Amino acid sequence: MPLEPRTPAQYWDTYKPYRGAGEQPAPVADRFEWTQYPGYGPGAEALGDPRRALDLGPAEGREAVFLASQGVATTGVDLSAAQVDRASRWWKDTPGLEFVHAEVCDYLTSSTTPFDAVYSVWGAVWFTDPELLFPLVAQNLTPGGIFAFSQAEPCPGAYGPQQMHGKWLEGRERELTVLRWQYTPQAWAELLKRHGFTGIDACVLPAPGGEGLGTLLVRAQGPA
């Protein structure tokens, strides 16, 4: 699907972070959201029928809470101690759910029990070098398990690691500079194939009505 011709400035003008603004979110929704547009696009069915799932960069934890409410044992791993503390307090009464403070590659390196699904919704996959992350995800999936992630559609002409600036966490006094990785859907598919993934589906979901920022959505199966 061709991308709309946006300049980098226009791209960031339309970017509305999916993550929450710090207040406790409403009770868990009745569907799993991959995009920043509620009720739009696929839901949890993209993950198959997992018994155990891993959320890479859950932030406020809504997707993890949804899965846990459906009986899926779910772990959320986030680099931010503030996010982990907040989500753990908000959802402390949810059975089958835990949040862990760790860098995702470190966590995946030390993990000993495989997951049926590993996913990221505008989360850590966006901010982690895929050459480091993808082989670790493959090692931590059950045979044929699902790896899926979503993030903002790529800005045309700006591919690979790109600098992103912002305060990101409540109370931060100075801007934090991080790298975000963006590629075309075809490039993501090639990266996944090179690391042993199969059944790859990568596309950009345009915004509803064609206005606003689209969502990159990628889904693949791990090595058998």
XYZ file of C-alpha atoms in Angstrom, residues 2 21 28 37 52 60 90 96 100 119 122 125 129 133 142 148 172 186 219:
19
model
C 1.632 3.327 -1.003
C -1.190 11.026 29.794
C -10.339 -2.382 30.451
C -8.126 4.871 16.728
C 1.126 -17.041 27.800
C -0.161 1.994 31.021
C -3.461 0.382 38.757
C -2.515 -13.597 35.710
C 8.540 -6.158 35.158
C 3.753 -8.273 20.989
C 3.468 1.418 19.885
C 9.823 -2.673 19.219
C 17.374 -2.257 17.266
C 15.653 -7.807 19.302
C 6.992 -21.459 21.411
C 3.229 -8.918 16.309
C 10.872 14.790 33.564
C 8.538 -4.679 2.932
C 2.593 -10.067 12.295
